[in-house]
Amino acid sequence: MSEFAEKKLQAAEAACRDAFAYADGIARVNTEKVLDAFRAERVALTDFAASTGYGYGDVGRDKLDRVYAQAFGAEKALVRTQFFNGTHTIAVALYATLRPGDVLLSAVNAPYDTLDKVIRGTGGEGSLAELGVRYEEQAFLPDFDEYLAALAEKVRSCGPKTVLIQRSRGYSQRRALTVSDIGRIVGAIRSAKPDAVIVVDNCYGEFTEETEPTSVGADLICGSLIKNPGGGFAPCGGYVAGKAQIVDLCAARLSVPGQGSEVGCTPSGYRALYQGFFMAPHVVAQSVKTAVLAAKLFGDMGFSVSPDASEHRSDIIQTLTFRRPEPMVAFCKGIQQGSPVDSFVTPEPWEMPGYADPVIMAAGAFVQGSSIELSADGPLREPYTVYLQGGLTYEAGRAGLKFALEHIAACGAFEKNE
Ligand SMILES: *Cc1c(COP(=O)(O)O)cnc(C)c1O
């Protein structure tokens, strides 16, 4: 059995050489950018020191902000362990830039699920809607030029103060937007309203291309440190980077007006954040290569995959559609077994609060919920699509896929597909 899986993996790998070399090339470019920023800021061991209390004059904190800003081609950045997760980081950017009576436009369909309550919640918790911010949405269209025209018209008619663009596909079937796509979207928005504040949800996108959306006119990018830019080392946190004025608004919102980015200590120190950012371009390439291998393997077996193995990528997410529950569950069991942590656990579909169908999740990560580490999940419903992401090392990603192949073979799914 194992020999069967190994043979399949070797054949797929041989066919992925060009895509792997492309991912490695992007990692080289981004690593040089990160090193340039470390060198320019003269990062030293003393910058990793812990801080306490108010955190006044925290050199390691302020330097890390500048390292992120330079590497991401931004005027300023705010990198903080006090951002709880990606949702909190994006929410801070929205609350920072919107005021009662303003309009928020989501440029590409609905935003990520967890932002729904932030934007439209009615529970009295102080959602944007409850503060008097109106919400509008532009649907993504299959024809990109048609979509851009519709978006410009939407911006003209609703006059948004802030426009949110989600780069990654997230849990949707649309493709990820490339940085070049985002540049054209920014152009369409600016043609209709030059002063709109353009915020990009950059989660899962960092370092998958040679530049970030800040290089094509976005005012702000936001992301989570337990995804790409934390490189698997950061234990928690988030970042925003972009125009200085917008980053300052975010600092005043995360902290308080009048104190902004000048307060906030990190008692555990900054080593993991610096080291993670240094590792991130390489780790992202490991994840991309794992995703490419999965696309090739399962695509060749007749399952539908997106993106396919040779497609240009702008996030680390791979979808695999199994059409039946058995191979989907088997795949997740394999990924779990190939994880360094909790390998002995068997993932089972369960009724998660807020979801209509049972959800299955496979993850065995050093950092809880970290999805730059190998993980797979999806709702157990037609067409039985799994979202696969991460892999700190290609070798471990490959091992997880090998277990997944074996589990799927054991449930007899190949015979039906081949
Ligand atoms: C993960 C993610 C978020 C939210 O991040 P959490 O850390 O889970 O709160 C938002 N948008 C996208 C596209 C994401 O992938």
Coordinates of C-alpha atoms and ligand atoms in Angstrom, one line a residue:
M1 CA 0.0 0.0 0.0
S2 CA 2.6 2.4 1.1
E3 CA 4.6 1.6 -2.0
F4 CA 1.6 2.5 -4.2
A5 CA 1.3 5.9 -2.5
E6 CA 5.0 6.6 -2.8
K7 CA 5.0 5.8 -6.5
K8 CA 2.0 8.1 -7.1
L9 CA 3.8 10.9 -5.1
Q10 CA 7.0 10.5 -7.1
A11 CA 5.2 10.7 -10.4
A12 CA 3.3 13.8 -9.3
E13 CA 6.4 15.5 -8.0
A14 CA 8.2 14.9 -11.3
A15 CA 5.4 16.7 -13.1
C16 CA 5.5 19.6 -10.6
R17 CA 9.1 20.6 -11.0
D18 CA 8.4 23.9 -12.9
A19 CA 5.8 25.0 -10.4
F20 CA 8.1 24.1 -7.5
A21 CA 11.0 26.1 -9.0
Y22 CA 8.6 29.0 -9.5
A23 CA 7.6 29.0 -5.8
D24 CA 11.2 28.8 -4.8
G25 CA 12.0 31.8 -7.0
I26 CA 9.4 33.8 -5.3
A27 CA 10.8 32.8 -1.9
R28 CA 14.2 34.0 -3.0
V29 CA 13.0 37.4 -4.0
N30 CA 10.9 37.8 -0.8
T31 CA 13.7 36.5 1.5
E32 CA 16.1 39.2 0.0
K33 CA 13.4 41.8 0.7
V34 CA 13.1 40.7 4.3
L35 CA 16.9 40.5 4.8
D36 CA 17.2 44.0 3.3
A37 CA 14.7 45.3 5.9
F38 CA 16.5 43.5 8.7
R39 CA 19.8 45.0 7.5
A40 CA 18.4 48.5 7.1
E41 CA 17.1 48.4 10.6
R42 CA 20.3 46.8 12.0
V43 CA 18.3 44.1 13.8
A44 CA 20.2 42.9 16.8
L45 CA 19.8 40.4 19.6
T46 CA 18.8 43.2 22.0
D47 CA 15.7 43.9 19.9
F48 CA 14.2 40.6 21.0
A49 CA 14.1 41.7 24.6
A50 CA 10.8 41.5 26.6
S51 CA 9.1 44.7 27.6
T52 CA 6.7 45.3 30.5
G53 CA 4.0 47.7 31.7
Y54 CA 3.2 50.6 29.4
G55 CA 5.8 49.6 26.9
Y56 CA 7.1 53.1 26.5
G57 CA 10.2 53.3 24.2
D58 CA 10.0 49.6 23.3
V59 CA 12.8 49.5 20.7
G60 CA 12.1 45.9 19.6
R61 CA 8.4 46.7 19.0
D62 CA 9.1 49.9 17.0
K63 CA 11.8 48.3 14.9
L64 CA 9.6 45.3 14.0
D65 CA 7.0 47.7 12.8
R66 CA 9.6 49.3 10.5
V67 CA 10.9 45.9 9.3
Y68 CA 7.4 44.9 8.2
A69 CA 6.7 48.3 6.6
Q70 CA 9.9 48.1 4.5
A71 CA 9.4 44.5 3.4
F72 CA 5.8 45.1 2.5
G73 CA 6.5 48.4 0.6
A74 CA 4.5 50.4 3.1
E75 CA 5.0 53.8 4.8
K76 CA 4.2 52.4 8.2
A77 CA 3.1 49.1 9.9
L78 CA 1.7 48.1 13.2
V79 CA 2.7 44.5 14.3
R80 CA 1.2 43.5 17.6
T81 CA 0.6 40.4 19.7
Q82 CA -2.5 42.4 21.0
F83 CA -4.3 41.7 17.7
F84 CA -6.1 38.5 18.7
N85 CA -6.5 37.1 15.2
G86 CA -7.1 38.1 11.6
T87 CA -10.8 39.0 12.3
H88 CA -9.8 41.4 15.1
T89 CA -7.1 43.0 12.9
I90 CA -9.5 43.6 10.0
A91 CA -12.2 44.8 12.4
V92 CA -9.8 47.3 13.9
A93 CA -9.0 48.6 10.4
L94 CA -12.8 49.0 9.6
Y95 CA -13.6 50.7 13.0
A96 CA -10.6 52.9 12.5
T97 CA -11.6 54.2 9.1
L98 CA -15.4 54.3 9.3
R99 CA -17.7 56.8 11.2
P100 CA -21.5 57.0 11.7
G101 CA -23.2 57.7 8.4
D102 CA -20.3 56.3 6.3
V103 CA -20.7 53.4 3.8
L104 CA -18.6 50.3 3.8
L105 CA -18.4 48.5 0.4
S106 CA -17.1 44.9 0.2
A107 CA -15.7 44.9 -3.4
V108 CA -15.6 41.1 -4.0
N109 CA -18.7 39.3 -2.7
A110 CA -19.3 39.0 1.0
P111 CA -16.2 39.2 3.2
Y112 CA -14.9 36.3 5.3
D113 CA -17.6 34.7 7.5
T114 CA -16.3 35.9 10.8
L115 CA -16.6 39.5 9.7
D116 CA -20.4 39.3 9.3
K117 CA -21.2 40.0 12.9
V118 CA -18.6 42.8 13.0
I119 CA -20.3 44.5 10.0
R120 CA -24.0 43.5 10.4
G121 CA -24.4 42.1 13.9
T122 CA -27.7 43.0 15.6
G123 CA -26.9 41.7 19.1
G124 CA -26.3 45.1 20.7
E125 CA -22.5 44.4 20.8
G126 CA -21.6 47.5 18.8
S127 CA -21.4 46.2 15.3
L128 CA -20.6 48.7 12.5
A129 CA -24.3 48.6 11.5
E130 CA -25.3 49.5 15.1
L131 CA -23.0 52.4 15.0
G132 CA -24.7 53.7 11.8
V133 CA -22.3 52.4 9.1
R134 CA -24.2 51.2 6.0
Y135 CA -23.0 48.1 4.2
E136 CA -22.9 47.5 0.5
E137 CA -21.6 44.6 -1.6
Q138 CA -20.4 44.1 -5.2
A139 CA -20.7 40.6 -6.6
F140 CA -17.6 39.2 -8.4
L141 CA -18.4 38.4 -12.1
P142 CA -16.9 35.8 -14.3
D143 CA -15.8 38.4 -16.8
F144 CA -13.2 40.6 -15.1
D145 CA -13.7 43.7 -17.3
E146 CA -17.5 43.5 -16.8
Y147 CA -16.9 43.1 -13.0
L148 CA -14.6 46.2 -12.9
A149 CA -17.2 48.3 -14.7
A150 CA -19.9 47.1 -12.3
L151 CA -17.7 47.9 -9.4
A152 CA -16.9 51.4 -10.6
E153 CA -20.7 52.0 -11.0
K154 CA -21.4 50.6 -7.5
V155 CA -18.7 53.0 -6.0
R156 CA -20.2 55.9 -7.9
S157 CA -23.7 55.1 -6.6
C158 CA -23.0 54.3 -3.0
G159 CA -20.0 56.6 -2.3
P160 CA -18.1 54.3 0.1
K161 CA -15.7 55.8 2.7
T162 CA -13.9 52.4 3.0
V163 CA -13.7 49.6 0.4
L164 CA -12.7 46.1 1.6
I165 CA -11.0 43.7 -0.8
Q166 CA -10.4 40.1 0.2
R167 CA -7.4 38.8 -1.7
S168 CA -7.7 35.1 -0.8
R169 CA -10.6 32.9 -1.8
G170 CA -11.2 32.1 1.9
Y171 CA -14.1 29.6 2.1
S172 CA -15.5 30.4 -1.3
Q173 CA -15.3 28.9 -4.7
R174 CA -13.9 32.0 -6.4
R175 CA -10.3 32.1 -7.3
A176 CA -7.8 34.2 -5.2
L177 CA -7.2 37.7 -6.6
T178 CA -3.6 38.3 -7.8
V179 CA -1.8 41.5 -6.8
S180 CA -2.2 42.6 -10.4
D181 CA -6.0 42.0 -10.2
I182 CA -6.1 44.0 -7.0
G183 CA -4.2 46.8 -8.9
R184 CA -7.0 46.9 -11.5
I185 CA -9.7 46.8 -8.8
V186 CA -8.0 49.8 -7.0
G187 CA -7.9 51.6 -10.4
A188 CA -11.7 51.0 -10.9
I189 CA -12.5 52.3 -7.3
R190 CA -10.2 55.4 -7.6
S191 CA -11.7 56.3 -11.0
A192 CA -15.1 56.6 -9.3
K193 CA -14.0 57.9 -5.9
P194 CA -10.3 58.9 -5.6
D195 CA -10.4 59.4 -1.8
A196 CA -11.9 56.0 -0.9
V197 CA -9.9 54.2 1.8
I198 CA -8.9 50.8 0.2
V199 CA -8.3 48.1 2.8
V200 CA -7.1 44.6 1.7
D201 CA -7.7 41.5 3.7
N202 CA -4.3 40.0 2.9
C203 CA -4.8 36.8 5.0
Y204 CA -3.2 33.8 3.4
G205 CA -1.7 36.0 0.6
E206 CA 1.5 37.3 2.1
F207 CA 4.7 36.2 0.2
T208 CA 2.9 34.1 -2.4
E209 CA 3.8 36.7 -5.0
E210 CA 6.8 39.0 -5.3
T211 CA 4.9 42.1 -4.2
E212 CA 2.0 42.9 -1.8
P213 CA -1.2 44.9 -2.6
T214 CA 0.5 48.0 -1.1
S215 CA 2.6 48.2 -4.3
V216 CA -0.5 48.6 -6.5
G217 CA -2.2 51.4 -4.6
A218 CA -4.0 49.7 -1.6
D219 CA -4.1 52.1 1.4
L220 CA -3.8 49.3 3.9
I221 CA -3.2 45.5 4.1
C222 CA -4.1 43.4 7.1
G223 CA -3.3 39.9 8.2
S224 CA -2.8 37.3 10.9
L225 CA 0.5 36.2 12.4
I226 CA -0.6 32.6 12.8
K227 CA -0.8 32.5 9.0
N228 CA 1.8 33.4 6.4
P229 CA 3.9 36.3 7.9
G230 CA 4.4 34.6 11.3
G231 CA 6.3 31.8 9.5
G232 CA 5.0 29.2 12.0
F233 CA 7.0 30.8 14.8
A234 CA 4.8 33.7 15.9
P235 CA 2.5 32.4 18.8
C236 CA -0.2 35.0 18.1
G237 CA -0.8 38.5 16.7
G238 CA -1.7 40.4 13.6
Y239 CA -0.4 43.3 11.5
V240 CA -1.6 46.3 9.4
A241 CA 0.7 48.1 7.0
G242 CA 0.1 50.9 4.5
K243 CA -0.3 54.7 4.5
A244 CA 1.0 56.2 7.7
Q245 CA -2.2 58.2 8.3
I246 CA -4.4 55.0 8.1
V247 CA -2.0 52.9 10.2
D248 CA -2.1 55.7 12.9
L249 CA -5.9 55.5 12.9
C250 CA -5.6 51.7 13.4
A251 CA -3.1 52.3 16.3
A252 CA -5.5 54.8 17.9
R253 CA -8.3 52.2 17.6
L254 CA -6.4 49.2 18.9
S255 CA -5.0 51.3 21.7
V256 CA -6.6 54.7 22.5
P257 CA -6.7 58.1 20.9
G258 CA -3.6 60.0 22.1
Q259 CA -1.5 57.0 22.7
G260 CA -1.7 54.9 19.5
S261 CA 1.4 52.8 18.7
E262 CA 3.5 54.3 21.6
V263 CA 2.1 51.9 24.2
G264 CA 1.7 48.2 24.5
C265 CA 4.4 45.8 25.9
T266 CA 5.3 42.2 25.0
P267 CA 6.4 40.4 28.1
S268 CA 7.5 37.3 26.1
G269 CA 9.8 39.4 23.8
Y270 CA 10.0 39.6 20.1
R271 CA 12.3 36.8 19.0
A272 CA 9.5 34.6 17.6
L273 CA 8.0 37.5 15.6
Y274 CA 11.3 38.4 14.0
Q275 CA 12.3 34.8 13.4
G276 CA 8.9 34.0 12.0
F277 CA 9.0 36.9 9.6
F278 CA 12.5 35.9 8.5
M279 CA 11.3 32.3 7.9
A280 CA 7.9 33.3 6.3
P281 CA 8.9 33.6 2.6
H282 CA 10.4 30.1 2.8
V283 CA 7.6 28.6 4.8
V284 CA 5.0 30.1 2.4
A285 CA 6.8 28.4 -0.5
Q286 CA 6.7 25.1 1.4
S287 CA 2.9 25.5 1.8
V288 CA 2.5 26.5 -1.9
K289 CA 4.5 23.4 -3.0
T290 CA 2.4 21.1 -0.7
A291 CA -0.8 22.6 -2.3
V292 CA 0.6 22.2 -5.9
L293 CA 1.5 18.6 -5.1
A294 CA -2.0 17.9 -3.8
A295 CA -3.6 19.5 -6.9
K296 CA -1.5 17.3 -9.2
L297 CA -2.1 14.1 -7.2
F298 CA -5.8 14.4 -6.7
G299 CA -6.4 16.2 -10.0
D300 CA -4.9 13.3 -11.9
M301 CA -7.1 10.9 -10.0
G302 CA -10.2 12.6 -11.4
F303 CA -11.2 14.7 -8.4
S304 CA -11.7 18.4 -9.2
V305 CA -9.1 20.7 -7.8
S306 CA -8.7 24.5 -7.6
P307 CA -6.3 26.0 -8.4
D308 CA -4.9 23.3 -10.7
A309 CA -1.2 22.4 -10.4
S310 CA 0.1 24.8 -13.0
E311 CA -2.1 27.8 -12.2
H312 CA -0.7 31.1 -10.9
R313 CA -1.3 31.4 -7.1
S314 CA -1.9 34.3 -4.9
D315 CA -2.8 32.5 -1.6
I316 CA -1.9 29.2 0.0
I317 CA -5.4 27.6 -0.2
Q318 CA -6.1 24.5 -2.2
T319 CA -9.5 23.0 -2.7
L320 CA -10.1 19.4 -3.4
T321 CA -13.6 18.3 -4.3
F322 CA -14.4 14.6 -3.5
R323 CA -18.1 14.5 -4.5
R324 CA -18.8 11.9 -1.8
P325 CA -18.4 12.0 2.0
E326 CA -16.2 8.9 2.4
P327 CA -13.1 10.1 0.5
M328 CA -13.4 13.5 2.0
V329 CA -13.4 12.1 5.6
A330 CA -10.6 9.7 4.6
F331 CA -8.5 12.6 3.3
C332 CA -8.8 14.5 6.5
K333 CA -7.9 11.4 8.6
G334 CA -4.7 11.1 6.6
I335 CA -3.8 14.8 7.1
Q336 CA -4.3 14.4 10.8
Q337 CA -2.2 11.3 10.9
G338 CA 0.6 13.1 9.2
S339 CA 0.6 16.0 11.7
P340 CA 3.4 16.3 14.2
V341 CA 1.0 17.1 17.1
D342 CA -2.2 15.1 17.8
S343 CA -1.4 12.5 15.1
F344 CA -3.2 9.9 17.2
V345 CA -6.5 11.8 17.0
T346 CA -9.2 10.8 14.5
P347 CA -11.1 13.8 13.1
E348 CA -14.9 13.3 13.0
P349 CA -17.5 15.6 11.4
W350 CA -19.2 17.6 14.1
E351 CA -22.0 20.2 14.3
M352 CA -20.1 23.5 14.8
P353 CA -22.1 26.4 16.2
G354 CA -23.1 28.7 13.4
Y355 CA -22.7 26.2 10.6
A356 CA -25.7 24.6 8.8
D357 CA -23.8 21.3 8.1
P358 CA -21.4 19.2 10.1
V359 CA -17.8 20.3 9.6
I360 CA -14.7 18.1 9.6
M361 CA -11.3 19.6 10.5
A362 CA -7.9 18.0 10.5
A363 CA -5.1 19.9 12.2
G364 CA -2.2 19.1 14.4
A365 CA -0.3 22.3 14.9
F366 CA 2.3 23.6 17.3
V367 CA 0.3 26.8 17.6
Q368 CA -3.4 26.4 18.2
G369 CA -5.4 27.0 15.0
S370 CA -2.4 27.9 13.0
S371 CA -3.2 27.5 9.4
I372 CA 0.3 28.1 8.0
E373 CA 0.8 24.7 9.5
L374 CA -0.8 21.8 7.5
S375 CA -4.5 21.7 8.0
A376 CA -7.6 20.6 6.1
D377 CA -11.3 21.3 6.7
G378 CA -14.7 21.7 5.1
P379 CA -18.4 21.3 5.6
L380 CA -19.8 17.8 5.0
R381 CA -22.2 18.7 2.2
E382 CA -22.3 18.6 -1.6
P383 CA -19.9 18.8 -3.4
Y384 CA -17.7 17.6 -0.5
T385 CA -15.0 20.2 -0.9
V386 CA -11.9 20.2 1.4
Y387 CA -9.9 23.4 2.0
L388 CA -6.2 22.4 2.4
Q389 CA -3.6 24.9 3.5
G390 CA -0.2 25.2 5.1
G391 CA 2.7 22.9 5.7
L392 CA 5.8 24.2 7.6
T393 CA 8.0 21.9 5.5
Y394 CA 7.3 20.5 2.1
E395 CA 8.5 17.1 3.4
A396 CA 5.9 17.0 6.1
G397 CA 3.2 18.3 3.7
R398 CA 4.1 15.4 1.4
A399 CA 4.0 12.9 4.3
G400 CA 0.5 14.1 5.2
L401 CA -0.6 13.7 1.6
K402 CA 0.8 10.2 1.5
F403 CA -1.3 9.2 4.5
A404 CA -4.3 10.8 2.9
L405 CA -3.7 8.7 -0.3
E406 CA -3.6 5.6 1.8
H407 CA -6.8 6.3 3.7
I408 CA -8.6 7.1 0.4
A409 CA -7.3 3.9 -1.2
A410 CA -8.5 2.0 1.8
C411 CA -12.0 3.2 1.4
G412 CA -12.0 2.2 -2.3
A413 CA -12.5 5.7 -3.7
F414 CA -9.8 5.3 -6.4
E415 CA -11.5 2.4 -8.2
K416 CA -14.6 4.5 -8.6
N417 CA -12.7 7.4 -9.9
E418 CA -10.2 5.8 -12.2
Ligands
LIG1 C1 -8.3 33.5 8.3 C2 -8.9 34.6 7.6 C3 -9.6 35.7 8.2 C4 -9.8 35.7 9.7 O1 -8.8 35.3 10.4 P1 -8.9 34.6 11.9 O2 -7.5 34.7 12.3 O3 -9.4 33.2 11.7 O4 -9.8 35.5 12.7 C5 -10.1 36.7 7.4 N1 -10.0 36.6 6.1 C6 -9.4 35.6 5.4 C7 -9.3 35.6 4.0 C8 -8.8 34.6 6.2 O5 -8.2 33.6 5.5

